[in-house]
Amino acid sequence: MSDRRRRRSLSAFRPPLQPLTPISDGPPDSTPTTLKKRRPTSFSKDGSPTSSFSPTSPKVERTNSRRSLSRLITRDRPRGSQKDGRPSSLFGSIRSLSSLKDEDEMSPGMTSSPSSLDLTTPVIPDVAAGMLIHHGPLPEAGPVFRRRCPYLVLTEFHLIQFKSQSRASEMFPGVSGPQHPNRTSMRHSRLSSASSTHDLQSSSDGQYSIPLVHIVAVYKLDDGEPYFSLEIAHFNDATNSASTMTLQIHDPADADTWLTVIRSAASKARVTSSTLFPPGLVEYTARALEQEHDYNPDHFNMFKVVQRAHRSGKRSSSDDLTKLTSKICILAIGMYKIHLVPLPKSTRTSSSTSLSDMNGASHGIVTLSSVNVQTFDDAFQLWFRFPFQPSHALHLAALCVHEVIRYIRQAAEYLRPEWTEQPIRWIVPGTLNFDDLLPLPAEDEENRAFDRTLTAYCAGYKINTSNIRYTVNYECEDAPAFTLLSVSDPRRGKYNFMELLAIFRALRYNETFHAISFSRQSLDVLNGLCDHYGWEHTPWTTRSGDPVDLPEQEKTSVFVQEIRALALKNRRLRRLDFSYCLNRRPSSAGEMPDSGCGICEALSPLCSKQYTNVDWITLNGILLSGADIDYLYAAAIEKSCHFRAIEVAYCGLADRSFQSILQALSHQGATLEWLVVAGNFARLEPSFLREYLNEFSLLRVVNFSNISRTSGREPLFELDTLRRWKLQQLNLSRSPINAATLRVLADYLRDPQSNCLTMLSLDQCALTGGMIKDLCHAMARPVPRQLHLSVSDNHLEEEHAKLVEVIQQSLTPTQLTMEMLEYKEEKNFQLFLQAWSKNTSTHWLNISKAALPCPAGDETVTIMKHMLANNNALQWLNISGEEAHLEVATFGVGLNRALLGLKTNKILKYLHVQHQRLGLPGSNTLASVIEENSSLLELHCDRNGFNLQAFTVIVSSLVHNYTLQHLSSMEGDRAVEIRKWEKEVEKARDGGMRGLTAPTKATVSTVKRQLGAVMPAPLQFASSQTGAPLPQKKAYTQAEAEALLASVHAKWDNKVAVMQGYLDRNFKLAHGLPVENSSMTENERPTTGQSASSTLRLGSNDATPLGEPDRQLVADVGATPGNDDDGAADTPITPEDGDGHVEAALMMRQKLTLGS
């Protein structure tokens, strides 16, 4: 296709949150292959998931456990979350870790049950081993004469508690002699656990030890007590148990000392440990992410963290310490989310594991608003904020807090690679340096990873990605141009505010698109909404970092902020199209002041202060208020804005508003290229127009259509004004044109300065045939004028002879639109057709919706057939009719004979013949044309009353055609046919015969019999072996009716698939691509171009519900009209019975249609 538009729908991401994974089928040292994403031409593919967060997911591939888990199990994992050889796309199948039965080699002892997770527990040195680091007494609370004084010792590998200092000195001679209890500042220690304390290594003499490799975090506890509390959280991989140890210390210096030495020793032990996580725990966590559609082995990291007990409010009582319980869990960073996964329990099975079942939590990375890391311990907070909701925090702690924050930042930058300023507030100590982050991998993703960012926002905002559709045009002005298409769900009709926010924020910072269009997509749901809970997405600076000086920007609506963000953060953005995206009514006098539509408020200050490069704003179809006019006026009078266009068609502008806009735009005369003011209430005054229109020198497009003017004989434009412009398009349709204006237009068309004009629209301007002749003579050149002239719905039958003369002389331009021709005399239409048989200048002709006083007669049909056969210039032709509620315009059944002239035509490539009621005879005509014509590339022939048999005839004709590349799929005819059958099925189900005529009764009986034909054998009316009648059913269930209609749909889908196969074959032949041998041969297809009886036999042999009706109708012809509903003929006529009943069958079918 020459048009390089690409349509996208996020439903094709299959599912959108499931990444591609390298799958290794060979030995562990072999290079894994990469599963590539299949990029469809349209993102609306059948079979795509309806939701990216559906609980069901497609069957996943299993991968080698040691290859995929070794990064997290062993110590030598990379700093970045990306690996070499990672796939080029983020979307595809999931690598699952929930089953390893299909692997060539399973890790020893690995099981899917979380009850036996610890399989590679690191070897922990003996308690007495290691260098002594720090020690001190732990006096317990109680009476002095009963008080005991446990002793705490920190070594290189353990944190050990002894009953007394003497016991500690027996194991560690370096411990000094006894100290008086009153001299210590440590009050007491308490072992409190969220689960149990049996994971402490204990001995019979009261000695407890915690291996330092088990410590998860050490942090200060905010319990409201008058002493300083430290909490040590540790997790034993061997026993799958987690515990916390609390130290309560009076002296803050001692508390800081213990905090520092324990953190330092635990960090050193963690670094020297060879194993990070047991394989079972990694599998368990990955399975939890997989249930959330967020698992990608190349973007998967997990850490042991503590979800800290957070005290809020006033000072707590003495019992609050026991109520504040911290929990150890797994913090997993997936593709698009941050997950808190609870530790596995032995009672939980692997098949039912999901984050919701485990009371876990998932938060979108794009919803992260703030990160706060403490400088003195392992505590940190992650703040998340959903749009229009307050922030909520996760109070966490981890020994590897710096590593966690680095991975979170890298994940955020990966999802928004174009964002130079992430909307996240980083409150981190100076020792946490982000400069050593691995650079983002260079991936082959089009549009600068727009799909990746959009999917991340959909995941964070819990949006169904399959609803979003868009297209990118690479061959338009200001390309590439992004255009948002309508929502894929036809039941909704428009996007909700969360989907629009995701789209706006995904477009922010993306400099791929030079033009963005939201045309005809409702944005009303965003207009006026304010988010008072945060301003992290408010654009305070330009893309370069320069501050934006706009007053009270935080008080503006989200709609205004998002539009400003698009304009500020994309330096290459030139055009914004908001046509018909707001359905609003400005407030009238006496009502509250109208603040405007929001678009002008957002863009005008940015343009006037040169904060953006946007110079093309389209506001067509949006009713503008006085505030909007003021914003536009303030910006347009600034010559530094350099506006190329401000389109304000159908904006409800009155005389004063229109004059203000035109006066302001006159200051942009040196740069303005488009002037579009069509469809407003203002009246054009030629003297006023001349005052400002002379200021423009570069106008390329002028649209003054559907707008009135003041009375007078003076022309609307002056010739000098038109010569000054560089006009390419001039539209004056539905606007009054007097004789003076017409003379100016003719003089301009004669002038060489008009050679760049390519489009002239004069629809509904009360032009006669003589006026068209004057214009065609004026635009005549030695070669046909490359101009599209549109003169639809004019009085062309007046002075018709002059129009016929200019057509015969080939003075018409290369493209001509003459829709809605109304002829009172058929003879004039015959002359019109004869003129086109001789014309050689026009290659593109549209004469659709032509109306004759009666159906075309034989002479008219013969002339049209001659024109279609002998015209040697037309390459594009539209002779479609019109079918409206109050008006029908068709040529009649004679058009079928006229179309036969296309058999010998060698020039025509594109034909539109729609809404002409061709019916079954027309399908045979088109089939014969398709078989013999070798020039047609596209044939649009839907809405012609084609049923399945007619469609089958047309499709079958493609066997011998090797040039046609587009053929209508007849969806409109299909819908009409289905509605007819639904009505007849409903009649058959109701069984109502009262008041029906005899033929209609026979028809209803026929429908009942054909329903029985598609039902199972016990429900049929006659035995196929004996022919004995079976009991007939008086009424039919909904399931039976649905079975009939489903069969019709299936058969139609099959014909569409066959048609598409032939068209694909022709496309490949035209472009020199290899063609596969077609499975359908000439002997397999039905005969085309035959009599109506052959078509009915085709339908009867066709095992479809629509094939049965014609066969049964033929059988009903021999039935007595007076039979009741149960007395119709039960024995169907076979195809061998001849053609005698064919015409009667067709008449019966017409009666059926009229009766319905």
GROMACS .gro file of N, CA, C and O in nm, residues 31-95:
model
  260
   31THR      N    1   2.351  -2.141   2.317
   31THR     CA    2   2.296  -2.005   2.307
   31THR      C    3   2.146  -2.011   2.296
   31THR      O    4   2.092  -2.077   2.209
   32PRO      N    5   2.074  -1.943   2.384
   32PRO     CA    6   1.927  -1.949   2.378
   32PRO      C    7   1.877  -1.875   2.256
   32PRO      O    8   1.933  -1.776   2.213
   33THR      N    9   1.769  -1.926   2.202
   33THR     CA   10   1.703  -1.859   2.091
   33THR      C   11   1.604  -1.760   2.145
   33THR      O   12   1.558  -1.770   2.258
   34THR      N   13   1.569  -1.663   2.062
   34THR     CA   14   1.477  -1.556   2.104
   34THR      C   15   1.350  -1.566   2.024
   34THR      O   16   1.354  -1.573   1.902
   35LEU      N   17   1.241  -1.569   2.094
   35LEU     CA   18   1.110  -1.570   2.030
   35LEU      C   19   1.074  -1.430   1.989
   35LEU      O   20   1.058  -1.343   2.073
   36LYS      N   21   1.062  -1.405   1.858
   36LYS     CA   22   1.035  -1.272   1.807
   36LYS      C   23   0.886  -1.242   1.810
   36LYS      O   24   0.804  -1.331   1.792
   37LYS      N   25   0.856  -1.116   1.830
   37LYS     CA   26   0.716  -1.073   1.830
   37LYS      C   27   0.669  -1.065   1.687
   37LYS      O   28   0.736  -1.011   1.600
   38ARG      N   29   0.548  -1.117   1.660
   38ARG     CA   30   0.488  -1.105   1.529
   38ARG      C   31   0.407  -0.976   1.522
   38ARG      O   32   0.311  -0.960   1.594
   39ARG      N   33   0.446  -0.886   1.437
   39ARG     CA   34   0.382  -0.755   1.428
   39ARG      C   35   0.271  -0.762   1.325
   39ARG      O   36   0.295  -0.775   1.207
   40PRO      N   37   0.146  -0.760   1.368
   40PRO     CA   38   0.037  -0.764   1.272
   40PRO      C   39   0.019  -0.628   1.206
   40PRO      O   40   0.062  -0.525   1.255
   41THR      N   41  -0.047  -0.632   1.088
   41THR     CA   42  -0.076  -0.506   1.022
   41THR      C   43  -0.180  -0.425   1.095
   41THR      O   44  -0.184  -0.306   1.088
   42SER      N   45  -0.267  -0.490   1.165
   42SER     CA   46  -0.366  -0.422   1.248
   42SER      C   47  -0.357  -0.475   1.388
   42SER      O   48  -0.343  -0.594   1.409
   43PHE      N   49  -0.364  -0.386   1.483
   43PHE     CA   50  -0.352  -0.430   1.621
   43PHE      C   51  -0.484  -0.483   1.674
   43PHE      O   52  -0.490  -0.521   1.789
   44SER      N   53  -0.589  -0.486   1.597
   44SER     CA   54  -0.715  -0.545   1.639
   44SER      C   55  -0.722  -0.684   1.579
   44SER      O   56  -0.770  -0.705   1.469
   45LYS      N   57  -0.663  -0.783   1.650
   45LYS     CA   58  -0.655  -0.919   1.603
   45LYS      C   59  -0.750  -1.006   1.681
   45LYS      O   60  -0.765  -0.993   1.801
   46ASP      N   61  -0.812  -1.102   1.609
   46ASP     CA   62  -0.897  -1.197   1.678
   46ASP      C   63  -0.812  -1.287   1.763
   46ASP      O   64  -0.703  -1.330   1.726
   47GLY      N   65  -0.863  -1.324   1.874
   47GLY     CA   66  -0.792  -1.411   1.965
   47GLY      C   67  -0.704  -1.341   2.062
   47GLY      O   68  -0.642  -1.402   2.147
   48SER      N   69  -0.693  -1.212   2.050
   48SER     CA   70  -0.616  -1.138   2.147
   48SER      C   71  -0.691  -1.129   2.276
   48SER      O   72  -0.813  -1.132   2.281
   49PRO      N   73  -0.619  -1.120   2.389
   49PRO     CA   74  -0.689  -1.116   2.517
   49PRO      C   75  -0.771  -0.991   2.531
   49PRO      O   76  -0.737  -0.885   2.482
   50THR      N   77  -0.880  -1.005   2.602
   50THR     CA   78  -0.967  -0.890   2.622
   50THR      C   79  -0.917  -0.800   2.731
   50THR      O   80  -0.952  -0.684   2.738
   51SER      N   81  -0.830  -0.849   2.815
   51SER     CA   82  -0.779  -0.766   2.924
   51SER      C   83  -0.640  -0.812   2.959
   51SER      O   84  -0.609  -0.929   2.961
   52SER      N   85  -0.553  -0.716   2.984
   52SER     CA   86  -0.418  -0.749   3.025
   52SER      C   87  -0.411  -0.798   3.167
   52SER      O   88  -0.308  -0.844   3.212
   53PHE      N   89  -0.521  -0.789   3.240
   53PHE     CA   90  -0.520  -0.831   3.378
   53PHE      C   91  -0.621  -0.944   3.400
   53PHE      O   92  -0.673  -0.963   3.507
   54SER      N   93  -0.652  -1.014   3.293
   54SER     CA   94  -0.744  -1.126   3.306
   54SER      C   95  -0.679  -1.236   3.388
   54SER      O   96  -0.559  -1.261   3.378
   55PRO      N   97  -0.753  -1.307   3.471
   55PRO     CA   98  -0.693  -1.413   3.551
   55PRO      C   99  -0.647  -1.530   3.468
   55PRO      O  100  -0.567  -1.611   3.514
   56THR      N  101  -0.696  -1.539   3.346
   56THR     CA  102  -0.652  -1.647   3.260
   56THR      C  103  -0.538  -1.599   3.175
   56THR      O  104  -0.530  -1.485   3.136
   57SER      N  105  -0.449  -1.687   3.142
   57SER     CA  106  -0.336  -1.653   3.058
   57SER      C  107  -0.309  -1.769   2.965
   57SER      O  108  -0.342  -1.883   2.993
   58PRO      N  109  -0.250  -1.742   2.848
   58PRO     CA  110  -0.225  -1.849   2.753
   58PRO      C  111  -0.121  -1.946   2.806
   58PRO      O  112  -0.049  -1.919   2.901
   59LYS      N  113  -0.116  -2.062   2.742
   59LYS     CA  114  -0.019  -2.163   2.782
   59LYS      C  115   0.121  -2.109   2.766
   59LYS      O  116   0.157  -2.051   2.665
   60VAL      N  117   0.202  -2.129   2.866
   60VAL     CA  118   0.334  -2.067   2.869
   60VAL      C  119   0.440  -2.171   2.845
   60VAL      O  120   0.423  -2.290   2.870
   61GLU      N  121   0.552  -2.126   2.796
   61GLU     CA  122   0.666  -2.213   2.772
   61GLU      C  123   0.745  -2.230   2.900
   61GLU      O  124   0.757  -2.140   2.982
   62ARG      N  125   0.803  -2.344   2.918
   62ARG     CA  126   0.885  -2.372   3.035
   62ARG      C  127   1.030  -2.361   2.996
   62ARG      O  128   1.072  -2.403   2.889
   63THR      N  129   1.107  -2.307   3.086
   63THR     CA  130   1.246  -2.283   3.054
   63THR      C  131   1.336  -2.356   3.152
   63THR      O  132   1.293  -2.402   3.258
   64ASN      N  133   1.463  -2.366   3.117
   64ASN     CA  134   1.558  -2.433   3.201
   64ASN      C  135   1.575  -2.357   3.331
   64ASN      O  136   1.604  -2.238   3.331
   65SER      N  137   1.555  -2.424   3.445
   65SER     CA  138   1.552  -2.354   3.573
   65SER      C  139   1.688  -2.297   3.609
   65SER      O  140   1.698  -2.187   3.659
   66ARG      N  141   1.792  -2.373   3.582
   66ARG     CA  142   1.923  -2.322   3.623
   66ARG      C  143   1.963  -2.200   3.541
   66ARG      O  144   2.028  -2.109   3.590
   67ARG      N  145   1.923  -2.197   3.414
   67ARG     CA  146   1.958  -2.082   3.333
   67ARG      C  147   1.880  -1.958   3.374
   67ARG      O  148   1.931  -1.847   3.374
   68SER      N  149   1.752  -1.974   3.406
   68SER     CA  150   1.669  -1.858   3.437
   68SER      C  151   1.677  -1.814   3.581
   68SER      O  152   1.646  -1.701   3.612
   69LEU      N  153   1.715  -1.901   3.673
   69LEU     CA  154   1.713  -1.867   3.815
   69LEU      C  155   1.852  -1.842   3.872
   69LEU      O  156   1.864  -1.792   3.982
   70SER      N  157   1.955  -1.882   3.797
   70SER     CA  158   2.089  -1.871   3.854
   70SER      C  159   2.126  -1.727   3.887
   70SER      O  160   2.205  -1.701   3.977
   71ARG      N  161   2.066  -1.632   3.812
   71ARG     CA  162   2.098  -1.491   3.838
   71ARG      C  163   2.057  -1.449   3.977
   71ARG      O  164   2.120  -1.365   4.040
   72LEU      N  165   1.945  -1.506   4.030
   72LEU     CA  166   1.898  -1.470   4.163
   72LEU      C  167   1.945  -1.568   4.269
   72LEU      O  168   1.949  -1.533   4.386
   73ILE      N  169   1.974  -1.691   4.230
   73ILE     CA  170   2.016  -1.790   4.330
   73ILE      C  171   2.160  -1.767   4.372
   73ILE      O  172   2.195  -1.774   4.489
   74THR      N  173   2.248  -1.736   4.275
   74THR     CA  174   2.389  -1.720   4.303
   74THR      C  175   2.422  -1.575   4.328
   74THR      O  176   2.346  -1.484   4.298
   75ARG      N  177   2.541  -1.552   4.378
   75ARG     CA  178   2.582  -1.419   4.421
   75ARG      C  179   2.617  -1.329   4.304
   75ARG      O  180   2.597  -1.209   4.310
   76ASP      N  181   2.672  -1.389   4.195
   76ASP     CA  182   2.730  -1.306   4.091
   76ASP      C  183   2.624  -1.261   3.992
   76ASP      O  184   2.634  -1.279   3.873
   77ARG      N  185   2.517  -1.201   4.039
   77ARG     CA  186   2.418  -1.145   3.948
   77ARG      C  187   2.462  -1.006   3.906
   77ARG      O  188   2.530  -0.935   3.977
   78PRO      N  189   2.421  -0.964   3.787
   78PRO     CA  190   2.464  -0.832   3.738
   78PRO      C  191   2.395  -0.721   3.811
   78PRO      O  192   2.291  -0.739   3.873
   79ARG      N  193   2.452  -0.601   3.801
   79ARG     CA  194   2.393  -0.486   3.867
   79ARG      C  195   2.266  -0.441   3.795
   79ARG      O  196   2.174  -0.391   3.855
   80GLY      N  197   2.264  -0.453   3.663
   80GLY     CA  198   2.147  -0.410   3.588
   80GLY      C  199   2.047  -0.521   3.575
   80GLY      O  200   2.075  -0.638   3.597
   81SER      N  201   1.929  -0.485   3.536
   81SER     CA  202   1.822  -0.582   3.522
   81SER      C  203   1.815  -0.639   3.382
   81SER      O  204   1.731  -0.722   3.353
   82GLN      N  205   1.905  -0.598   3.290
   82GLN     CA  206   1.902  -0.647   3.154
   82GLN      C  207   2.019  -0.741   3.132
   82GLN      O  208   2.125  -0.727   3.191
   83LYS      N  209   1.999  -0.840   3.044
   83LYS     CA  210   2.103  -0.934   3.010
   83LYS      C  211   2.137  -0.920   2.863
   83LYS      O  212   2.061  -0.869   2.784
   84ASP      N  213   2.256  -0.972   2.827
   84ASP     CA  214   2.295  -0.971   2.688
   84ASP      C  215   2.203  -1.063   2.609
   84ASP      O  216   2.162  -1.168   2.657
   85GLY      N  217   2.177  -1.022   2.488
   85GLY     CA  218   2.092  -1.104   2.405
   85GLY      C  219   1.946  -1.100   2.440
   85GLY      O  220   1.870  -1.188   2.404
   86ARG      N  221   1.903  -0.997   2.512
   86ARG     CA  222   1.764  -0.989   2.553
   86ARG      C  223   1.678  -0.964   2.429
   86ARG      O  224   1.723  -0.912   2.329
   87PRO      N  225   1.554  -1.004   2.432
   87PRO     CA  226   1.468  -0.988   2.315
   87PRO      C  227   1.446  -0.843   2.280
   87PRO      O  228   1.454  -0.755   2.364
   88SER      N  229   1.416  -0.823   2.154
   88SER     CA  230   1.399  -0.687   2.106
   88SER      C  231   1.266  -0.627   2.138
   88SER      O  232   1.244  -0.511   2.118
   89SER      N  233   1.174  -0.705   2.188
   89SER     CA  234   1.042  -0.653   2.220
   89SER      C  235   1.001  -0.702   2.356
   89SER      O  236   1.051  -0.801   2.406
   90LEU      N  237   0.907  -0.631   2.415
   90LEU     CA  238   0.863  -0.662   2.550
   90LEU      C  239   0.738  -0.746   2.554
   90LEU      O  240   0.694  -0.783   2.661
   91PHE      N  241   0.678  -0.776   2.440
   91PHE     CA  242   0.548  -0.837   2.440
   91PHE      C  243   0.556  -0.974   2.373
   91PHE      O  244   0.618  -0.992   2.272
   92GLY      N  245   0.491  -1.072   2.430
   92GLY     CA  246   0.488  -1.205   2.373
   92GLY      C  247   0.449  -1.305   2.478
   92GLY      O  248   0.371  -1.279   2.566
   93SER      N  249   0.506  -1.421   2.470
   93SER     CA  250   0.471  -1.528   2.564
   93SER      C  251   0.548  -1.513   2.694
   93SER      O  252   0.651  -1.448   2.701
   94ILE      N  253   0.498  -1.576   2.801
   94ILE     CA  254   0.559  -1.569   2.934
   94ILE      C  255   0.647  -1.689   2.955
   94ILE      O  256   0.614  -1.799   2.916
   95ARG      N  257   0.759  -1.668   3.020
   95ARG     CA  258   0.836  -1.782   3.069
   95ARG      C  259   0.785  -1.815   3.208
   95ARG      O  260   0.784  -1.732   3.296
   0.00000   0.00000   0.00000
